[in-house]
Coordinates of C-alpha atoms in Angstrom, one line a residue:
X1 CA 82.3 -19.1 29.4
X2 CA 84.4 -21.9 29.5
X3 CA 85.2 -24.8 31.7
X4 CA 87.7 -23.0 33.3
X5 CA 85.5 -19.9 34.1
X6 CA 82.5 -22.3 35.6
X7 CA 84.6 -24.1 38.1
X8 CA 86.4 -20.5 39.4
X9 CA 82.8 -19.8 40.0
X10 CA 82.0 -23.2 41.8
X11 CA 85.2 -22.6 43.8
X12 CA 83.5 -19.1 45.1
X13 CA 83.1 -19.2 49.0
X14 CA 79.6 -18.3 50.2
X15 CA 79.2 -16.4 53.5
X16 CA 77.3 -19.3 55.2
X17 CA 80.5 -21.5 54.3
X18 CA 82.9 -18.2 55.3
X19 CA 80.8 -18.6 59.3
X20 CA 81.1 -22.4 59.4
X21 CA 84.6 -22.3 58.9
X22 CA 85.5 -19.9 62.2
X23 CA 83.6 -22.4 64.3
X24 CA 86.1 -24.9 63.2
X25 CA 83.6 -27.5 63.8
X26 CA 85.1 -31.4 63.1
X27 CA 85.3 -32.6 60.0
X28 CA 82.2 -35.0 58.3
X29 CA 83.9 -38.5 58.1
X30 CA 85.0 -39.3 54.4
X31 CA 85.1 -42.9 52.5
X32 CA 87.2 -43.2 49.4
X33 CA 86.7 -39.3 49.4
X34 CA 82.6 -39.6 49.8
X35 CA 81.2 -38.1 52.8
X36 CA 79.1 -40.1 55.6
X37 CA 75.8 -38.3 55.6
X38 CA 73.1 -39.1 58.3
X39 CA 70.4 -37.1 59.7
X40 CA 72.5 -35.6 62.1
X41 CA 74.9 -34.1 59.6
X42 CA 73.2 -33.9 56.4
X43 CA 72.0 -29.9 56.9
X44 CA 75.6 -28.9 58.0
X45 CA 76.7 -30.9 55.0
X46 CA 74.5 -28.6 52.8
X47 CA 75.7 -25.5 54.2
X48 CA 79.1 -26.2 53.7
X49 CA 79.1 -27.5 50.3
X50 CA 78.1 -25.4 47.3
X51 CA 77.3 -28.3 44.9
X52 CA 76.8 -31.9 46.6
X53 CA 76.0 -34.9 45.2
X54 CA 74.6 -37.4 47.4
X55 CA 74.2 -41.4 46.5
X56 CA 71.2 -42.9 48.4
X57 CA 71.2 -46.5 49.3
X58 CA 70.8 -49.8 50.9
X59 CA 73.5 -51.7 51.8
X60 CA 71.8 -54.9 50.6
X61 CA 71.5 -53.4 47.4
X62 CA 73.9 -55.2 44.7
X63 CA 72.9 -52.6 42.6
X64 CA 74.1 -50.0 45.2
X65 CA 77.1 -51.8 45.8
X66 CA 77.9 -52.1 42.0
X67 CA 78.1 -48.1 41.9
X68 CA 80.1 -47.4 44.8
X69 CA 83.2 -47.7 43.3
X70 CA 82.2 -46.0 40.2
X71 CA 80.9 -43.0 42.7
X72 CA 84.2 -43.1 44.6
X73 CA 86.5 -43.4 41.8
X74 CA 84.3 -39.5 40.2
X75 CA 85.1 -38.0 44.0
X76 CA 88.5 -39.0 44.1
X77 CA 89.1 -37.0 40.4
X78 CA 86.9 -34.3 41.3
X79 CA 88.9 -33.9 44.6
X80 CA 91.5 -31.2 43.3
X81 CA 89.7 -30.3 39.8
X82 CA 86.7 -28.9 41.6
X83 CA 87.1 -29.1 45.5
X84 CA 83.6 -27.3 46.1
X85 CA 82.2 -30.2 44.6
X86 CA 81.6 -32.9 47.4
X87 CA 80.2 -36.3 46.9
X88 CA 78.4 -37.8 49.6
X89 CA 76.5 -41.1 51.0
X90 CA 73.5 -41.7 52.9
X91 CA 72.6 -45.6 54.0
X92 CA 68.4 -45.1 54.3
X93 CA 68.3 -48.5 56.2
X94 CA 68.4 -46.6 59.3
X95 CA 67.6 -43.0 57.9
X96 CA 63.8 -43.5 57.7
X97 CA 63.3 -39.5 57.7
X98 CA 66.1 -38.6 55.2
X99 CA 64.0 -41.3 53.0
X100 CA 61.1 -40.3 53.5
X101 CA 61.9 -36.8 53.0
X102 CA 63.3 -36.9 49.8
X103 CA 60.9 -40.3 48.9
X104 CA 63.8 -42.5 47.7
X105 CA 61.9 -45.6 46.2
X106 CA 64.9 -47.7 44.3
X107 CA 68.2 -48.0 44.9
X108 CA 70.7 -46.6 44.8
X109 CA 69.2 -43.1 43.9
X110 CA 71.6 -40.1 43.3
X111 CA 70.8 -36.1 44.0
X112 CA 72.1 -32.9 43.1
X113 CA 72.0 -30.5 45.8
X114 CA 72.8 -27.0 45.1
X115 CA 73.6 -23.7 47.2
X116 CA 72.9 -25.6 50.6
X117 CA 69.0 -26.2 49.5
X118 CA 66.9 -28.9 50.5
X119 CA 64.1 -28.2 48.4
X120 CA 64.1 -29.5 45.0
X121 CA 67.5 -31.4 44.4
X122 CA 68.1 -32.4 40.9
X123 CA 68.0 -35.7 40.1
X124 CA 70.7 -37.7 38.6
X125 CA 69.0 -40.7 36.8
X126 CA 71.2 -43.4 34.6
X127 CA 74.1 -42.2 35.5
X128 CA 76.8 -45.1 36.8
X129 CA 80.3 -44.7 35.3
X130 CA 83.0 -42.2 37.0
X131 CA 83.4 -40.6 34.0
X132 CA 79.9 -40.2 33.0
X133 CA 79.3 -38.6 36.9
X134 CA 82.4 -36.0 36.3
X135 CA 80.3 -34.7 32.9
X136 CA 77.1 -35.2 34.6
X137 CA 78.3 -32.7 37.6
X138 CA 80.7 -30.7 35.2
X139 CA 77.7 -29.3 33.6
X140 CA 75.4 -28.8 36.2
X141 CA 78.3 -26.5 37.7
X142 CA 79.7 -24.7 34.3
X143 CA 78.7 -25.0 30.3
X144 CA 76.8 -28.0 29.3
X145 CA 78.3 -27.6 25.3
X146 CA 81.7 -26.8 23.6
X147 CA 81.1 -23.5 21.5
X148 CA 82.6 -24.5 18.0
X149 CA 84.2 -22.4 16.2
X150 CA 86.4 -23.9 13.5
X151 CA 85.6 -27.5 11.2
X152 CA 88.7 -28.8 13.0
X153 CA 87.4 -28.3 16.2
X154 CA 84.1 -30.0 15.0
X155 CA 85.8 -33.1 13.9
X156 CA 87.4 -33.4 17.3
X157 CA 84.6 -33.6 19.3
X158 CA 82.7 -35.8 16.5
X159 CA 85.7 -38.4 16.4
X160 CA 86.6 -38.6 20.1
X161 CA 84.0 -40.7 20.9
X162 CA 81.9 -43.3 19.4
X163 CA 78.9 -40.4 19.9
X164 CA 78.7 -36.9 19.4
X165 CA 75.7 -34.5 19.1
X166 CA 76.5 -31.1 17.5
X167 CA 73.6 -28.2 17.5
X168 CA 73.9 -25.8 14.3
X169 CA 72.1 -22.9 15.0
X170 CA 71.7 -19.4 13.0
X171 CA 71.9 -17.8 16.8
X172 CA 73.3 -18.2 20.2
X173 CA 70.6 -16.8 22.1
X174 CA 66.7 -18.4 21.3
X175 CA 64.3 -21.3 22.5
X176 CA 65.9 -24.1 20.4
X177 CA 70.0 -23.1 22.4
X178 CA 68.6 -22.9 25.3
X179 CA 66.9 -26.6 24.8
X180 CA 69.5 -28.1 23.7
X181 CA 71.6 -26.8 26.4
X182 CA 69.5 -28.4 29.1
X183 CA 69.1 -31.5 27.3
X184 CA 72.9 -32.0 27.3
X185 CA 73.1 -31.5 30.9
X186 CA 71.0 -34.9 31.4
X187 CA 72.8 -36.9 29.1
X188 CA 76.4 -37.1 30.3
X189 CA 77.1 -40.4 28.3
X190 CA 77.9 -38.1 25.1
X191 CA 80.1 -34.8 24.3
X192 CA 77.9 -31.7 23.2
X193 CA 79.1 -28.9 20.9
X194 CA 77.4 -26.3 19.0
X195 CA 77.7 -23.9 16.4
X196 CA 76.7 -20.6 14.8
X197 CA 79.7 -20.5 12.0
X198 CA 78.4 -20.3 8.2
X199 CA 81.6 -22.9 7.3
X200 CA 81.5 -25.2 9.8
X201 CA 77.4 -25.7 8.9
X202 CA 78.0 -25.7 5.2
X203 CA 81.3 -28.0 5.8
X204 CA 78.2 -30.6 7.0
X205 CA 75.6 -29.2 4.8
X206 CA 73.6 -28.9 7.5
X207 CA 70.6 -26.9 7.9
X208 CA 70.5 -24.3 10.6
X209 CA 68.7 -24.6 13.5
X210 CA 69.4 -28.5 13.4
X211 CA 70.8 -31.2 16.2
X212 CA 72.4 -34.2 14.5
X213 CA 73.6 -37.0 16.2
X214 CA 76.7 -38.8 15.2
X215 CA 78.0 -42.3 15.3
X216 CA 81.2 -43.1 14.9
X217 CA 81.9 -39.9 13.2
X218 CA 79.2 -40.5 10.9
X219 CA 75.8 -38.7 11.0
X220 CA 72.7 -40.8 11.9
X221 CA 70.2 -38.6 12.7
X222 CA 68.7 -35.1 12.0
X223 CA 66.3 -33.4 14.0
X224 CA 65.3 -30.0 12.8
X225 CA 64.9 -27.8 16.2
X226 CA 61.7 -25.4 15.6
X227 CA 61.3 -22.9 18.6
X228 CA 58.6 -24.0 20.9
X229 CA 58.4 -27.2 18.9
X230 CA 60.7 -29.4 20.9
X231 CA 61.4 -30.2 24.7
X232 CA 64.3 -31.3 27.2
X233 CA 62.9 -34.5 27.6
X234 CA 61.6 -35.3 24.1
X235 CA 64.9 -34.6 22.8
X236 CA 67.0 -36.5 26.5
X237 CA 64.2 -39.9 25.2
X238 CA 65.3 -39.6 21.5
X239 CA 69.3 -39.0 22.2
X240 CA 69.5 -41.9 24.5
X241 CA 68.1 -44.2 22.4
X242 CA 71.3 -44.1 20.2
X243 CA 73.1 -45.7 23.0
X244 CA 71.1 -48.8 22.1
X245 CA 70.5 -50.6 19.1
X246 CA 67.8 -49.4 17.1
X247 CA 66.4 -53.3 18.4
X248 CA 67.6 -54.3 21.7
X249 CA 68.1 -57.9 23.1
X250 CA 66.9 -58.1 26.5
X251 CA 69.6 -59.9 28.6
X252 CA 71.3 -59.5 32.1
X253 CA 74.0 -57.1 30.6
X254 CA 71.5 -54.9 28.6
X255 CA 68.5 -54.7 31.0
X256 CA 70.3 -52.0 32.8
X257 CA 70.7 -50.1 30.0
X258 CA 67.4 -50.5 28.8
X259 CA 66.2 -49.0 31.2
X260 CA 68.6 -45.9 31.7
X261 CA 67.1 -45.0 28.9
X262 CA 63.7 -42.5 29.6
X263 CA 61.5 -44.0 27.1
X264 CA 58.7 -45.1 29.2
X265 CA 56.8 -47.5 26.5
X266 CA 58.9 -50.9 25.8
X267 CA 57.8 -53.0 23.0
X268 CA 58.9 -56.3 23.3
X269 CA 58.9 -59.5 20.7
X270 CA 58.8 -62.8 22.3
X271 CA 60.6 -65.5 19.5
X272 CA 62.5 -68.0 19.5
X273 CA 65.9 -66.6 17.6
X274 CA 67.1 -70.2 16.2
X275 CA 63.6 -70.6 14.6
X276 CA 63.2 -70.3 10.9
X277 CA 61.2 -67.3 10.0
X278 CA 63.2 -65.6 12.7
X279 CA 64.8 -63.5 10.2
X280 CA 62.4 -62.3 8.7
X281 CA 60.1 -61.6 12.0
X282 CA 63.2 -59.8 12.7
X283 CA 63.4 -57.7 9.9
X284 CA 59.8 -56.5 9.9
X285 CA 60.2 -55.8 13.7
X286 CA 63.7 -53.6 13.1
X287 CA 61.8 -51.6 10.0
X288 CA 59.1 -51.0 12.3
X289 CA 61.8 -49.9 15.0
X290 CA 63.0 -46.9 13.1
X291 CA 59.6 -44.8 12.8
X292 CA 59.1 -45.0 16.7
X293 CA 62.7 -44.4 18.0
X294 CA 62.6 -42.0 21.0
X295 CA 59.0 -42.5 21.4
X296 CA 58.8 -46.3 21.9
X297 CA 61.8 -48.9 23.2
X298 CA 62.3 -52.2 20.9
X299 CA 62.8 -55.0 23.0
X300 CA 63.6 -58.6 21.7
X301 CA 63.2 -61.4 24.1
X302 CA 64.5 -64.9 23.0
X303 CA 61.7 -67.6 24.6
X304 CA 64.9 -70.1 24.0
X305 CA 66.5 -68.7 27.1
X306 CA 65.7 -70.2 30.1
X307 CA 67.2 -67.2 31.8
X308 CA 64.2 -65.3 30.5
X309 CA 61.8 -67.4 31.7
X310 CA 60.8 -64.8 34.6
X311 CA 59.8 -62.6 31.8
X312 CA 57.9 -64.9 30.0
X313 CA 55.4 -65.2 33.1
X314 CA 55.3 -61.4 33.7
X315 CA 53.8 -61.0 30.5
X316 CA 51.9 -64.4 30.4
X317 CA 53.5 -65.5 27.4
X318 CA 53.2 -69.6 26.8
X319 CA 55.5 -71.7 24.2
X320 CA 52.5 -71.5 22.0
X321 CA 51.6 -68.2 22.0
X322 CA 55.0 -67.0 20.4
X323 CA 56.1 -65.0 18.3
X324 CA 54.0 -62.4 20.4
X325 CA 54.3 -58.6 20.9
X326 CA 53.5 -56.8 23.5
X327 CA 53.6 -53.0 24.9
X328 CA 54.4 -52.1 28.5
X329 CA 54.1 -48.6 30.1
X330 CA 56.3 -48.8 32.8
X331 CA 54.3 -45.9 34.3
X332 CA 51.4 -47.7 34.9
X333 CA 52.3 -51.2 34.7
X334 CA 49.4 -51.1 31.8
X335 CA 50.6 -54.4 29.4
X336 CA 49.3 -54.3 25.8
X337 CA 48.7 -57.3 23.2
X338 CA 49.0 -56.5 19.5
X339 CA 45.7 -57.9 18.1
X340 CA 47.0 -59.2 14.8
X341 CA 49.3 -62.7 15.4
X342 CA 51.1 -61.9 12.2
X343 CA 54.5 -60.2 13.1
X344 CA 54.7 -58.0 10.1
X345 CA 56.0 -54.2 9.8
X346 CA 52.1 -53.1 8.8
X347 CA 50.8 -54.8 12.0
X348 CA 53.9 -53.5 14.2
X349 CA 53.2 -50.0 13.1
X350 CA 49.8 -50.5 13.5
X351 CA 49.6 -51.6 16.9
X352 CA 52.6 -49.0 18.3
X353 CA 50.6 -45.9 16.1
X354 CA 47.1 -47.0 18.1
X355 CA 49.1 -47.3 21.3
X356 CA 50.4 -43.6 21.3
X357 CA 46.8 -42.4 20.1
X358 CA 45.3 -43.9 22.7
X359 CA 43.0 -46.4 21.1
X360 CA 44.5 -49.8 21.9
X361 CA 43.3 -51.7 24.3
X362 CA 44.7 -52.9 28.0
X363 CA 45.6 -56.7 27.9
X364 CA 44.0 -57.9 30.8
X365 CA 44.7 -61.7 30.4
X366 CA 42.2 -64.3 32.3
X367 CA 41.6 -68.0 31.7
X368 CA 38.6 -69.1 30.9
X369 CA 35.9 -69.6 33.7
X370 CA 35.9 -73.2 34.3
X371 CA 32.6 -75.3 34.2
X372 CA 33.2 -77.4 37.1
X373 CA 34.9 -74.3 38.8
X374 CA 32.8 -74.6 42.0
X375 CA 32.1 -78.5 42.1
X376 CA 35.2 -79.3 43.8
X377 CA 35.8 -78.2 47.6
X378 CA 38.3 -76.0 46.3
X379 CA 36.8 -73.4 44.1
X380 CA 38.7 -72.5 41.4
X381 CA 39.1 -68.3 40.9
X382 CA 40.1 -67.1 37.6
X383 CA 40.5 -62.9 36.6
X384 CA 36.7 -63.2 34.6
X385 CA 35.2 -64.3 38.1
X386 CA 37.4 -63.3 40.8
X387 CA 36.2 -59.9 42.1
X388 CA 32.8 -60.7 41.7
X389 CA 33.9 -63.8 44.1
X390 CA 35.9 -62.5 46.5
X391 CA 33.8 -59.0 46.8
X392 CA 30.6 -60.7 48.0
X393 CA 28.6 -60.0 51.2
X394 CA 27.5 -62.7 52.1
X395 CA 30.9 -65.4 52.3
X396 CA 33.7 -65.3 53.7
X397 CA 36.6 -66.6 51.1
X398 CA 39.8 -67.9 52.2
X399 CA 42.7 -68.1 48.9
X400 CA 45.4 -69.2 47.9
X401 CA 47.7 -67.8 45.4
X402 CA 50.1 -70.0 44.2
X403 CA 52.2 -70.5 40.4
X404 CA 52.1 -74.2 39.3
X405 CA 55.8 -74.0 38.8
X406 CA 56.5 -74.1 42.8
X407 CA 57.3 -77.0 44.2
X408 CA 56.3 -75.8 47.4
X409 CA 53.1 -74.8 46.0
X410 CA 52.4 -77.9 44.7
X411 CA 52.9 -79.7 47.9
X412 CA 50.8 -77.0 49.8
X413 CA 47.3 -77.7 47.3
X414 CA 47.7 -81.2 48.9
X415 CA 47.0 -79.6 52.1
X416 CA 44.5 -76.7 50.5
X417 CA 42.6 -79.8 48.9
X418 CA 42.2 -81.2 52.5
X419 CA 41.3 -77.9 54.5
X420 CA 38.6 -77.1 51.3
X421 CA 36.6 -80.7 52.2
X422 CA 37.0 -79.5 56.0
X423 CA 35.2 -76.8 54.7
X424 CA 32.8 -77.7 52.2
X425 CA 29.8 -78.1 54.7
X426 CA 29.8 -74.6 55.4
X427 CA 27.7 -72.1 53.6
X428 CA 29.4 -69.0 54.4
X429 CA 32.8 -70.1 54.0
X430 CA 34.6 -70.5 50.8
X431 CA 38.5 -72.4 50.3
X432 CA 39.1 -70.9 46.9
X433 CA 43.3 -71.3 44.8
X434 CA 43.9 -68.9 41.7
X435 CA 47.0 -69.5 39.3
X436 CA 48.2 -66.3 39.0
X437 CA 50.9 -66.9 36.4
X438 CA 47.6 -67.4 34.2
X439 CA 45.3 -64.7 35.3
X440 CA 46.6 -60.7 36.1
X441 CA 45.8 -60.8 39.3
X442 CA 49.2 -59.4 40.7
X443 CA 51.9 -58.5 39.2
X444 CA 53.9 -58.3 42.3
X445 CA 55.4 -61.5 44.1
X446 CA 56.8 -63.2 41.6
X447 CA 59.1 -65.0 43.9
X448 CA 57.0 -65.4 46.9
X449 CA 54.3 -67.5 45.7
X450 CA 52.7 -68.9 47.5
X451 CA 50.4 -66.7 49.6
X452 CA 47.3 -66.3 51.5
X453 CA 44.1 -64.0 52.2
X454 CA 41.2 -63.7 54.1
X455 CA 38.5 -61.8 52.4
X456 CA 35.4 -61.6 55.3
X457 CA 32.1 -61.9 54.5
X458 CA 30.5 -58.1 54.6
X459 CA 29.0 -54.7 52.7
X460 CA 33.0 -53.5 54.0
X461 CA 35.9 -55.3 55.0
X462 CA 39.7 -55.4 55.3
X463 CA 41.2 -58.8 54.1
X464 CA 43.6 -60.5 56.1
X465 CA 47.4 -61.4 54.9
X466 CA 47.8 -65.1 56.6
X467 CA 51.3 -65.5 58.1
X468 CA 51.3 -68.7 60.1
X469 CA 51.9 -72.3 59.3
X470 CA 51.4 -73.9 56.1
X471 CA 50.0 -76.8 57.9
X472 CA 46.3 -77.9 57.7
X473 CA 45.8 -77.3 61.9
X474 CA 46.9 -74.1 61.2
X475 CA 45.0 -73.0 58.4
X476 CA 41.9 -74.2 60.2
X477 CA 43.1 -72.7 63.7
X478 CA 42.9 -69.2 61.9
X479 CA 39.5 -69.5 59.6
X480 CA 37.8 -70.4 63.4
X481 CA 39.9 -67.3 65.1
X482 CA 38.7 -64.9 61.8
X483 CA 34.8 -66.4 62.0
X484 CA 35.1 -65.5 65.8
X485 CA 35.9 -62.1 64.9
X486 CA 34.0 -59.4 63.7
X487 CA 35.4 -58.1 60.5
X488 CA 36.2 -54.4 60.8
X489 CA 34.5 -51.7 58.3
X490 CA 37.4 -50.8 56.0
X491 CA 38.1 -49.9 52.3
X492 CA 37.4 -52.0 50.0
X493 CA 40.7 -53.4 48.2
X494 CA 39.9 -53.9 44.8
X495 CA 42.6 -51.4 43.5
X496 CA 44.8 -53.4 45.3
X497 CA 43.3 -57.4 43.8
X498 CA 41.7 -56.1 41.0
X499 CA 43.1 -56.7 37.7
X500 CA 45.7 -53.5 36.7
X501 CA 47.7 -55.3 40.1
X502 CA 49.6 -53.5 42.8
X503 CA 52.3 -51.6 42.5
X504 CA 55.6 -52.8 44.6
X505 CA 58.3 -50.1 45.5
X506 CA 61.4 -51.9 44.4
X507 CA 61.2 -53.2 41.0
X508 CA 63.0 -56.7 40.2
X509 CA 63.6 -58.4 37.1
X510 CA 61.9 -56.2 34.6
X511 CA 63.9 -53.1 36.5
X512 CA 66.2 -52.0 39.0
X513 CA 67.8 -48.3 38.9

């Protein structure tokens, strides 16, 4: 079937569609040729739409504003090419149910919605150019590859793009086609072809049964396709990586791209690039790259940048801890330190290989507990002593959170000092501060230090978030109102405080969709 063939198809009216249209109901308002969804007209919407594609998102969103025009710009060429293909927009800031329906987390978020059903929509992930949208829905609606037939035909797919990734297979019809078909349905960024012809494979001498990815018309990697062997999103991780380097520098332009990509482990080198053994930290790290590609993300960081300094504290990296390396699930938020301080290919290898087995070990940094830690009014709370501190039955502790960098913080532990020798008669209450750029605490609130809870005295509790004042009457109005209180039974938080962190539902810095 060919392109042609798959969009007669689309264009087919259903009977539900055929019923709408003698009610001659008013037209759904458009927008640069996207449709203005809302609870009130997104089922109707389904119903008379056979494919839909529907962009979820904030309006404070710059990364929802950056694809609009992108989104528009695929509608308005899809408009007479395949006009039962509708593009639409819903604005969750006041759609609470359509969120929370179809639990969009980041922003903007695209679905696929098919045959006028609800259930299950087919997410579009990555995916922010025009042109890349048009494949993207192209092959959800007709063929996903270009059936080659002829070596000519081969070299113009391989050459009309800086990538290209051709199947040769010794059949049309078995486990390894079918894979590959799906897998080129999620990666839009590249064209797809394959082949069954004896001279088009021998023109390549390539074995049958093979995908081979090319670059710039030249191939650059071959994976042998065994049936049963190999997966949609095995092979979507390993293709995508191509559209990085085989070592990527983490910046503002590439972050995005990093994280298109659905490898889920990063590695990441923190290193100073102007350094003198750079080059050949570099080198070991890029040789290392090669082994783990589609499997695990190379990520260098330069710890010259001051625009990367956010990144430096999310991973608690300090000038004298570089060159480190470190592994990050995004997942789980679970941050790995290579054990050996040498930056060699051996080590690198090492450390990724124990990773994927399993065996390494979570990083969970913590200072030192200090010796003079409770001498002071304010106690001093580090990750080695925290829960056991703040989980007690017997005192109530009041903390403060706070990153040394702030200037408001370090005006507010003037103040903290002050309410802690208010305090330091009383037994049951403790006035405790944590750095938590220094001990994994959170790994949320990186920009809203500093902060404030109550943890009451008791078997059970439920902490309190303080929201007043930062003065010291204040602080000291609401330690009397809490001691006044009895503390209500509740769960006990220590997912949510203990050392893996919390998770927040809009990712910044390290990743925004």
């Amino acid at each position: 079937m060919d392109n042609a063939t798959g969009f007669l198809a689309a264009d087919s009216i259903s009977p539900n569609e055929a019923k709408l249209k003698k009610t001659k109901l008013p037209k759904i308002k458009k927008e640069n040729h996207v449709l203005l969804l809302k609870t009130s007209n997104f089922d109707r919407a389904l119903k008379e739409t056979k494919y839909l594609l529907v962009k979820f998102y904030v309006t404070l969103s710059q990364s929802s504003q950056n694809l609009s025009e992108e989104f528009a710009e695929a509608a308005r060429q899809l408009k007479k090419e395949a006009p039962r293909i509708q593009f639409g927009k819903i604005d969750v800031t006041h759609q609470h149910d359509l969120r929370k329906e179809f639990n969009i987390q980041a922003f903007p978020t695209v679905k696929f919605f098919v045959n006028g059903s609800r259930e299950d929509p087919i997410d579009c992930k990555g995916v922010r150019k025009a042109s890349t949208f048009i494949t993207w829905v192209k092959r959800r609606t007709g063929p996903s590859t270009v059936l080659i037939n002829s070596t000519d035909q081969a070299e113009a797919i391989i050459k009309a793009d800086d990538f290209a990734v051709i199947g040769f297979f010794r059949e049309l019809h078995n486990d390894s086609v079918e894979v590959f078909c799906e897998t080129a349905r999620d990666v839009p960024e590249m064209p797809f072809g394959m082949t069954v012809s004896e001279d088009v494979c021998a023109n390549y001498g390539i074995q049958r049964n093979s995908l081979v990815v090319f670059k710039k018309a030249k191939p650059v990697h071959n994976e042998l396709l065994e049936d049963g062997r190999q997966n949609k999103l095995g092979l979507t991780r390993l293709i995508k990586t191509f559209t990085l380097d085989l070592v990527t520098e983490y910046n503002i332009e590439t972050s995005v791209k990093i994280f298109d990509v659905p490898v889920e482990n990063h590695i990441l080198l923190f290193t100073p690039t102007n350094s003198e053994a750079f080059n050949e930290i570099y080198e070991n790290y890029q040789s290392a790259a090669a082994e783990f590609r589609g499997k695990i993300l190379f990520v260098l960081v330069d710890t010259d940048e001051a625009r990367n300094g956010r990144i430096f504290e999310y991973f608690r990296i300090r000038d004298i801890d570089v060159p480190a390396v470190r592994i990050l699930n995004l997942t789980s938020d679970a941050r790995y330190k290579m054990p050996a301080d040498e930056v060699t290919m051996e080590n690198i290898k090492e450390f990724c290989q124990s990773y994927l087995n399993g065996k390494a070990k979570q990083h969970l940094p913590s200072e030192k507990i200090p010796q003079d830690w409770d001498k002071m009014p304010v106690k001093v709370l580090v990750g080695k002593n925290f829960n056991s501190i703040i989980f007690n039955k017997t005192m109530t502790v009041f903390v403060m959170f706070y990153a040394p960098w702030s200037h408001e913080c370090r005006k507010l532990l003037l103040i903290w000092d002050k309410l802690g020798e208010q305090y330091e008669s009383h037994k049951d209450i403790m006035i405790a501060k944590i750095d938590v750029t220094a001990n994994d605490i959170l790994s949320v609130g990186m920009d809203r230090y500093p902060f404030f809870t109550l943890f009451p005295a008791g078997a059970y509790f439920q902490e309190v978030a303080y929201t007043g004042e930062y003065t010291l009457e204040a602080f000291s109005e609401f330690l009397e109102e809490q001691s006044k209180t009895k503390a209500e039974p509740g769960e006990k938080s220590m997912w949510k405080f203990g050392l893996k962190g919390e998770k927040n539902e809009e990712k910044t810095d390290m990743k925004e969709q």
